[in-house]
CSV table of C-alpha atoms in Angstrom, one decimal:
chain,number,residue,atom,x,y,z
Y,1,UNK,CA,8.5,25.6,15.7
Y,2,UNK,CA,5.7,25.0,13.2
Y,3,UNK,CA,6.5,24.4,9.8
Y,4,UNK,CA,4.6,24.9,6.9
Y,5,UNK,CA,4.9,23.5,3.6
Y,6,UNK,CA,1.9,24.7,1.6
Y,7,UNK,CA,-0.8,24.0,4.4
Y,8,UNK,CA,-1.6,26.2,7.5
Y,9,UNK,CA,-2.9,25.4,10.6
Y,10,UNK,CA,-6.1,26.4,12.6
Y,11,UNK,CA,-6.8,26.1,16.5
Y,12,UNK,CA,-10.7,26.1,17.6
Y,13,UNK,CA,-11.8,27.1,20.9
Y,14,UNK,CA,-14.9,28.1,22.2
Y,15,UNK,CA,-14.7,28.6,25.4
Y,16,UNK,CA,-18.1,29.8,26.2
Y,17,UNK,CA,-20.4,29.2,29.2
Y,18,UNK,CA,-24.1,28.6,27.6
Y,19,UNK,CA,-25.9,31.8,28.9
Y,20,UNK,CA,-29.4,30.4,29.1
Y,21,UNK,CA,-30.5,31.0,33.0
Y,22,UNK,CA,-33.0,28.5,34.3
Y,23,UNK,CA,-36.0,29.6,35.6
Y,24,UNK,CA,-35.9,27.9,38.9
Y,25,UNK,CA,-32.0,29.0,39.9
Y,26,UNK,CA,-30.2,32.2,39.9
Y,27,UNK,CA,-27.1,33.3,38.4
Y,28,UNK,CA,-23.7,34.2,40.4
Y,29,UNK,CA,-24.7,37.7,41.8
Y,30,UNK,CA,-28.1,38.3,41.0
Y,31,UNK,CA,-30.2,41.8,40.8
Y,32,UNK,CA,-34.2,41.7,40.2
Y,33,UNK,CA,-34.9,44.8,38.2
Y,34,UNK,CA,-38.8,43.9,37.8
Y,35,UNK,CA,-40.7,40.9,38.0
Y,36,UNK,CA,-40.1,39.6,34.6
Y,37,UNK,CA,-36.2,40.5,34.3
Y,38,UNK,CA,-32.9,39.7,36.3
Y,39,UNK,CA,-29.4,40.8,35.5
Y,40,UNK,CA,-26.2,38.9,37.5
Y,41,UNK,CA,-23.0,38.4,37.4
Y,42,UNK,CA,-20.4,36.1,38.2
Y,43,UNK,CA,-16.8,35.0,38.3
Y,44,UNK,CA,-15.1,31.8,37.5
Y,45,UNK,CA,-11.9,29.6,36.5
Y,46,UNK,CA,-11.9,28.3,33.0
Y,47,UNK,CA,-9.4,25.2,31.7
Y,48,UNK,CA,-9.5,23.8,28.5
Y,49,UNK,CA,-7.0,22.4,25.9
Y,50,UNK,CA,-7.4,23.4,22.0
Y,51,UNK,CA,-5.6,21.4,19.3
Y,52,UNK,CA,-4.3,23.0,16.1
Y,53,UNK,CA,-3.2,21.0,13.2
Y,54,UNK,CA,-1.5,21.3,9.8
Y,55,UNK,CA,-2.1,18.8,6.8
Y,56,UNK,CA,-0.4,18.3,4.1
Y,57,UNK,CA,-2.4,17.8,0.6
Y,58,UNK,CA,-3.0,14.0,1.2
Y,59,UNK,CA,-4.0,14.4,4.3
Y,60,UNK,CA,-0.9,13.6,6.1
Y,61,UNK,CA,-0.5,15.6,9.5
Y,62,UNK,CA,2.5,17.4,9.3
Y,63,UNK,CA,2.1,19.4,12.8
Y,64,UNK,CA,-0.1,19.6,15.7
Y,65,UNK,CA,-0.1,22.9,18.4
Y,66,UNK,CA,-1.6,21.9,21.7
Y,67,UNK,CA,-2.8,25.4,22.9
Y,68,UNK,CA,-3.2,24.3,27.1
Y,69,UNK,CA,-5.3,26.3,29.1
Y,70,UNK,CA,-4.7,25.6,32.7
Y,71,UNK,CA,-5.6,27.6,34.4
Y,72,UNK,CA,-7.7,31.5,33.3
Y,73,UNK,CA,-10.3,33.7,34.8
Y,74,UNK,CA,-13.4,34.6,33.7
Y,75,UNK,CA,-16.1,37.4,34.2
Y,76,UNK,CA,-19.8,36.9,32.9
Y,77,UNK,CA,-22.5,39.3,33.4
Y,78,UNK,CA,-26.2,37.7,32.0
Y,79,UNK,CA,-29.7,39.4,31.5
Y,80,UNK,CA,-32.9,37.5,31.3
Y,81,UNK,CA,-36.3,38.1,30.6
Y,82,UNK,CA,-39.4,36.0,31.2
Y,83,UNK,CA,-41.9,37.0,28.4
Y,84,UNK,CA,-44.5,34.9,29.2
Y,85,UNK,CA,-45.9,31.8,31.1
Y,86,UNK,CA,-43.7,29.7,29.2
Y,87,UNK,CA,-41.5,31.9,27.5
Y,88,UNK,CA,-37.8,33.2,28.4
Y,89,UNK,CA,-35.0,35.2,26.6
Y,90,UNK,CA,-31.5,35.3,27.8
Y,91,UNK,CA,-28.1,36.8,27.1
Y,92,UNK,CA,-24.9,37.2,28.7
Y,93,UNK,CA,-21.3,38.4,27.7
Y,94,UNK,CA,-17.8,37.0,28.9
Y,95,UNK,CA,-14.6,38.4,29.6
Y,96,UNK,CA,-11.8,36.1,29.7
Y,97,UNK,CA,-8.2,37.0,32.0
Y,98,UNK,CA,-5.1,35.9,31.4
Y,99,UNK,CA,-3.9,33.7,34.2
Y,100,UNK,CA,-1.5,30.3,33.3
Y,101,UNK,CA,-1.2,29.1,29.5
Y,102,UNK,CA,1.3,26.7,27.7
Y,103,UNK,CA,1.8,25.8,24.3
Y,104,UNK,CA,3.3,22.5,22.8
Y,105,UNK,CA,4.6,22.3,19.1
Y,106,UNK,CA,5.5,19.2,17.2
Y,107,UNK,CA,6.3,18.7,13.6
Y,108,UNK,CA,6.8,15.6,11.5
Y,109,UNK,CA,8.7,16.7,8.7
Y,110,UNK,CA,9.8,14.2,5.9
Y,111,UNK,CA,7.8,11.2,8.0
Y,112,UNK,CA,4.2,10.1,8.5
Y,113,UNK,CA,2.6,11.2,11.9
Y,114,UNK,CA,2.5,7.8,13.0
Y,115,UNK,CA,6.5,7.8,12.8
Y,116,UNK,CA,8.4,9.7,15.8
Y,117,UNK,CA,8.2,13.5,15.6
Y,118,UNK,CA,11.0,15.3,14.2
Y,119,UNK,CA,10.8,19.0,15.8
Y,120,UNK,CA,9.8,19.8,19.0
Y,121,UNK,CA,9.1,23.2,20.9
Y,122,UNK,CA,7.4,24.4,24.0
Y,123,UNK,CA,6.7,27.7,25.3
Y,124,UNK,CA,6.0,27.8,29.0
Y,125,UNK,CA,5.5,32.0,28.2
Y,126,UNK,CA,2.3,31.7,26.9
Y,127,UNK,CA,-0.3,34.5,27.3
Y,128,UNK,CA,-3.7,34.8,27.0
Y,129,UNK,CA,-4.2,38.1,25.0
Y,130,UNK,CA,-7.7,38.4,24.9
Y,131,UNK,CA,-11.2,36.0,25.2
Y,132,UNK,CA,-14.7,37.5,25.0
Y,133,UNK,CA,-18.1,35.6,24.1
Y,134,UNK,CA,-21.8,36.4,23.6
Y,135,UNK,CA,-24.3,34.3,23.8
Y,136,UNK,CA,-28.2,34.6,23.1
Y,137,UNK,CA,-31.2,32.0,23.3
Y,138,UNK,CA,-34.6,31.4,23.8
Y,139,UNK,CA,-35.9,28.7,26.1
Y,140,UNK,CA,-39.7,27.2,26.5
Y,141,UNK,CA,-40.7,26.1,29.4
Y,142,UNK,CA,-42.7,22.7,28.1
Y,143,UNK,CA,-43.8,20.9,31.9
Y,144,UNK,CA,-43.4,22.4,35.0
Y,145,UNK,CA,-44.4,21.1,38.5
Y,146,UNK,CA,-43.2,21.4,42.0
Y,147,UNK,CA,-40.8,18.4,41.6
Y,148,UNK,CA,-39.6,18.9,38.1
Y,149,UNK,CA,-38.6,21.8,35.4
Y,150,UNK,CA,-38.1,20.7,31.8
Y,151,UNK,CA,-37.6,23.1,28.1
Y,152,UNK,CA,-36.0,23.2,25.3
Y,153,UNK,CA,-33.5,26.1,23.8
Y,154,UNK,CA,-32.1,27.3,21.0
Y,155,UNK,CA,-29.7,30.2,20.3
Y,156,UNK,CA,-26.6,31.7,18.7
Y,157,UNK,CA,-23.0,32.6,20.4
Y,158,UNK,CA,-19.9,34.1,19.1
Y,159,UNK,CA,-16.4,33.6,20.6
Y,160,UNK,CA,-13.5,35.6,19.8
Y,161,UNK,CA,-9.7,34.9,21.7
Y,162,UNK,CA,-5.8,35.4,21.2
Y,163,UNK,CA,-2.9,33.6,22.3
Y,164,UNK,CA,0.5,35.2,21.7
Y,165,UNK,CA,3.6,32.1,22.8
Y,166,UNK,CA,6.7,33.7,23.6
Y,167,UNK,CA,10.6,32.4,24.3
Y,168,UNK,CA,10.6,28.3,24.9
Y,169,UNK,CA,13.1,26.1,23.4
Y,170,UNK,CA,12.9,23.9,21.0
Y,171,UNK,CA,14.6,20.5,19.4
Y,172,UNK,CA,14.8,20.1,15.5
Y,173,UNK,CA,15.9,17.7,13.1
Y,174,UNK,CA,17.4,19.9,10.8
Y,175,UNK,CA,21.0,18.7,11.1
Y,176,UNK,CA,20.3,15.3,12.9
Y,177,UNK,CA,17.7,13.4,13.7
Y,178,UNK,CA,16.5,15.5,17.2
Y,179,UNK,CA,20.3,16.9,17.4
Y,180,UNK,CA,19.3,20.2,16.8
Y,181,UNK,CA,18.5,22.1,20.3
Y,182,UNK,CA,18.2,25.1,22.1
Y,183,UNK,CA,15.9,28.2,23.3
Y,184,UNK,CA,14.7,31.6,21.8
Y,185,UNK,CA,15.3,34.6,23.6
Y,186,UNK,CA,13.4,35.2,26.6
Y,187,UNK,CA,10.2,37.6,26.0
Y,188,UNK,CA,10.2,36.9,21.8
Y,189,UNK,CA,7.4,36.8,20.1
Y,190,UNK,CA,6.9,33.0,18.5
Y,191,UNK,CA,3.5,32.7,17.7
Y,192,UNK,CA,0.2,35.0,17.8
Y,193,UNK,CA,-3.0,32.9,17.5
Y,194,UNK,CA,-6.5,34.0,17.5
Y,195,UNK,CA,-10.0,32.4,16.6
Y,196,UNK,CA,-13.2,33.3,15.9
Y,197,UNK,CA,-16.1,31.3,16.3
Y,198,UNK,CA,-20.0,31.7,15.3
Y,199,UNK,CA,-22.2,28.9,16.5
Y,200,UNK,CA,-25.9,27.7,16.4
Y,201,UNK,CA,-27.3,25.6,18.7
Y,202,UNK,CA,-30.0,23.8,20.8
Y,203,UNK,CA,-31.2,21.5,23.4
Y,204,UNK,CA,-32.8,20.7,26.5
Y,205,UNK,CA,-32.9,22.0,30.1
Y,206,UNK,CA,-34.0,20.6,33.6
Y,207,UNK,CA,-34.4,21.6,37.1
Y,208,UNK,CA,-35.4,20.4,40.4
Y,209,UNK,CA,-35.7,22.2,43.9
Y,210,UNK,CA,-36.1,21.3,47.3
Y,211,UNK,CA,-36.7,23.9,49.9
Y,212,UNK,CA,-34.1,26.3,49.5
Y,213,UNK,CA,-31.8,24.0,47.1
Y,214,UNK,CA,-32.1,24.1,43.6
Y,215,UNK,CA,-30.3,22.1,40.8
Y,216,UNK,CA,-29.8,22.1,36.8
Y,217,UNK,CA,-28.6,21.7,34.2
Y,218,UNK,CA,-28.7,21.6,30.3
Y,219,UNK,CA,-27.1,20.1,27.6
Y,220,UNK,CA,-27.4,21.6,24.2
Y,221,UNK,CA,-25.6,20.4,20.5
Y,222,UNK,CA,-25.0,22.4,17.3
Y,223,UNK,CA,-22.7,23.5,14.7
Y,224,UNK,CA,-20.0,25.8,14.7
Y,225,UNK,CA,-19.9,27.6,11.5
Y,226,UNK,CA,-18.3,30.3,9.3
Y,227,UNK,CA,-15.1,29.9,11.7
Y,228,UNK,CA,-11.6,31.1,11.1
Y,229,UNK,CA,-8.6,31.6,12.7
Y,230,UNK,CA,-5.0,33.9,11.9
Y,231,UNK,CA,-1.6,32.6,12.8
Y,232,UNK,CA,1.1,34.9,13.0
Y,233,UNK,CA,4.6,33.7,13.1
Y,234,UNK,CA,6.8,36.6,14.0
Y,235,UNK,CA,10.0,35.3,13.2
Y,236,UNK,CA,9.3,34.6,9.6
Y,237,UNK,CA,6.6,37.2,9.2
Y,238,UNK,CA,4.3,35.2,7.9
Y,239,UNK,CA,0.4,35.3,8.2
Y,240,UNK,CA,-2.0,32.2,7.9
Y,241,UNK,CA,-5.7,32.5,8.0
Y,242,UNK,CA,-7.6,29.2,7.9
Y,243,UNK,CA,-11.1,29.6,6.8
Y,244,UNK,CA,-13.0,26.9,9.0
Y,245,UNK,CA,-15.7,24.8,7.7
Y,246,UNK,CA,-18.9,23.3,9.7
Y,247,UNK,CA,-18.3,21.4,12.9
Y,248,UNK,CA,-20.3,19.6,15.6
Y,249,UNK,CA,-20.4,21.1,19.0
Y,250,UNK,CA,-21.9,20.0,22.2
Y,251,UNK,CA,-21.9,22.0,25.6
Y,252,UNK,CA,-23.4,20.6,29.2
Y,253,UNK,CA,-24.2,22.7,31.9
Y,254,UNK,CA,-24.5,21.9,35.3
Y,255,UNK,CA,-25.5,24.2,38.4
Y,256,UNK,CA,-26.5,24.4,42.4
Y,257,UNK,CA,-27.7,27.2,44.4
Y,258,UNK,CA,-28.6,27.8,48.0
Y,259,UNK,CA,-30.7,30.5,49.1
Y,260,UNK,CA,-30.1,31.2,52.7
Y,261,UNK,CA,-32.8,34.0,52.7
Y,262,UNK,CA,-35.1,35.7,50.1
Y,263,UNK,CA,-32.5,37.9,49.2
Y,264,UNK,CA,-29.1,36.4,49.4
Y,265,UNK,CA,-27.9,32.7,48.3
Y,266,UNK,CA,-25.1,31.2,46.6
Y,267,UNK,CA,-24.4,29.3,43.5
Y,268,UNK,CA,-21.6,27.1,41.5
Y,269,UNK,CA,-21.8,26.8,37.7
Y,270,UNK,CA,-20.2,23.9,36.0
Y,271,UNK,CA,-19.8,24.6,32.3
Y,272,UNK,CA,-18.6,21.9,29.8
Y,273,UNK,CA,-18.0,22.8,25.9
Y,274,UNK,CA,-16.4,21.1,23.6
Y,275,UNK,CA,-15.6,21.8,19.4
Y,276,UNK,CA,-15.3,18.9,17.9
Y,277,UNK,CA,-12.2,19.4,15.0
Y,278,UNK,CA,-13.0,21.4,12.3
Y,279,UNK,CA,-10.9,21.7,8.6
Y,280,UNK,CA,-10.8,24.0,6.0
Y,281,UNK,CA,-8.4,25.8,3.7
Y,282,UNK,CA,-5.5,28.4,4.1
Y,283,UNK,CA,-4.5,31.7,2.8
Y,284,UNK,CA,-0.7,32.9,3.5
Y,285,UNK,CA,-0.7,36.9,3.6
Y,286,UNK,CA,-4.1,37.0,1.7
Y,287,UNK,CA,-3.3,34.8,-1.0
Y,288,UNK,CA,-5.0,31.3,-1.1
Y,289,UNK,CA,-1.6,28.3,-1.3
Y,290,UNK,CA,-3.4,25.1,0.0
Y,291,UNK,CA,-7.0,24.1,-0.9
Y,292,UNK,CA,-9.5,22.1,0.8
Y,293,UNK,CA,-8.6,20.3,4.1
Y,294,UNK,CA,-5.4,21.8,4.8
Y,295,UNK,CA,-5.7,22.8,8.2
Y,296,UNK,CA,-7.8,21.5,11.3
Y,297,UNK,CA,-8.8,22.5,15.0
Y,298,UNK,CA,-10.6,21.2,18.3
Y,299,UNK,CA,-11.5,22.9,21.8
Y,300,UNK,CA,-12.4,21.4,24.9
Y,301,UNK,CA,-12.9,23.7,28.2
Y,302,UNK,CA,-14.8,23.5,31.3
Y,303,UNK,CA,-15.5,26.6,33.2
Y,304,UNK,CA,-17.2,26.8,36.4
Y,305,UNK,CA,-18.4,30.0,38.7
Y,306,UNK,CA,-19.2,30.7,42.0
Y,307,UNK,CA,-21.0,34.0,43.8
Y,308,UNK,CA,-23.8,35.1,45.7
Y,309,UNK,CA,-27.2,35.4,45.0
């Protein structure tokens, strides 16, 4: 259960491979439509855990949803263009599938967070209802040689995804300390969470090949900005939307391909991103009830691809 007194509560995910595709390695499945341009695509596995938190005005944490992400699919398809000796452009989009989710709820109600929590529920039923991102950037190639690739990037990416938790059971405090217990009805609705997330970034790339292996990989740092996020709690019929101020993200990349001929190879994509926790106020059904810092999220994820070339 997640209880609210005055404050709402925000999750943060980005879960979003960084779409910029180095020069010297291919993407998952990979078609050459001239010279200068390639378009591929590729599937993958993503994980990734995503904190949400509530705060009360003093900024005592009054409950934390751990939104777990073991274990969901993923489908990216990437264009890139080379538009000049130095120059590249790249953009891809990713579709998220719902594959194994779990959501953790704990509230400390009349007690610091540093005290034992006092309400406890977990949802095993937890689906992803959607994920999609879009990512764009521009990369410079800055020193090139047969041995090494280096350039820097910048670009812009948007995430969008839902969670909806239903049935789990719970243990509350209402009566007793933890003496409250029980489940919800299998199949009902709990919770509906989704966030959206516009970020700015840039960083640096690097590549190496030898013979027909190739490595890379990138690491890139920016901001996520003009975030929110809407929590529906069905049972009460309420509606929070947490309006997400500026926070630091960083996102690594790491990849190896194999070209067993000039026209087919193989690749694996390693993709690490993680939103640092961002806070901000909350509305409850379009009206504004807690100012400043009232709610906070984070996002970790790692999401890594395979295919031919």
């Amino acid at each position: 259960m997640m209880f609210r007194l005055s404050v709402s509560a925000l999750s943060l995910m980005v879960l979003l491979p960084l779409s910029s595709a180095p020069l010297y390695a291919q993407d998952a499945t990979e078609f050459r439509l001239d010279r200068n341009m390639t378009v591929g695509l590729r599937g993958g596995v993503m994980t990734g855990t995503a904190h949400e938190f509530v705060y009360d005005t003093d900024g005592t944490k009054l409950s934390e949803l751990v939104w777990d992400m073991q274990q969901n699919y993923t489908i990216s398809a990437d264009l890139n263009y080379r538009a000049g000796p130095r120059w590249s452009v790249a953009a891809s989009g990713t579709l998220g599938i719902n594959g194994n989710n779990y959501m953790n709820d704990w509230d400390w109600i009349g007690r610091p967070a540093t005290a034992a929590w006092t309400h406890h529920s977990w949802h095993d039923d937890t689906g992803l209802d959607h994920y999609f991102a879009l990512d764009a950037n521009v990369a410079y190639d800055f020193a090139a040689s047969d041995a090494l690739d280096l350039k820097v990037l910048g670009g812009a990416k948007y995430t969008d995804l839902q969670w909806t938790a239903r049935g789990g059971c719970y243990i509350y405090s209402w009566t007793s300390f933890r003496g409250d217990r029980g489940c919800f009805k299998d199949g009902e609705k709990g919770i509906t969470y989704e966030q959206s997330l516009p970020a700015v970034y840039g960083g640096f790339g690097a590549g190496t090949s030898v013979g027909a292996l190739s490595i890379s990989g990138q690491i890139v740092g920016g901001l996520t900005v003009g975030a929110n996020d809407l929590d529906h709690h069905w049972l009460r019929s309420l509606v929070f939307l947490d309006e997400i101020g500026v926070a630091p993200y960083l996102g690594a990349q790491a990849q190896v391909a194999y070209q067993f001929t000039d026209r087919i190879g193989m690749n694996v994509v390693a993709q690490f991103d993680k939103h640092f926790e961002g806070r901000g106020p909350t509305k409850l059904n379009g009206a504004f009830i807690t100012p400043g810092d009232a709610s906070g999220a984070s996002l970790q994820t790692l999401n890594v691809s395979t295919g031919f070339t």
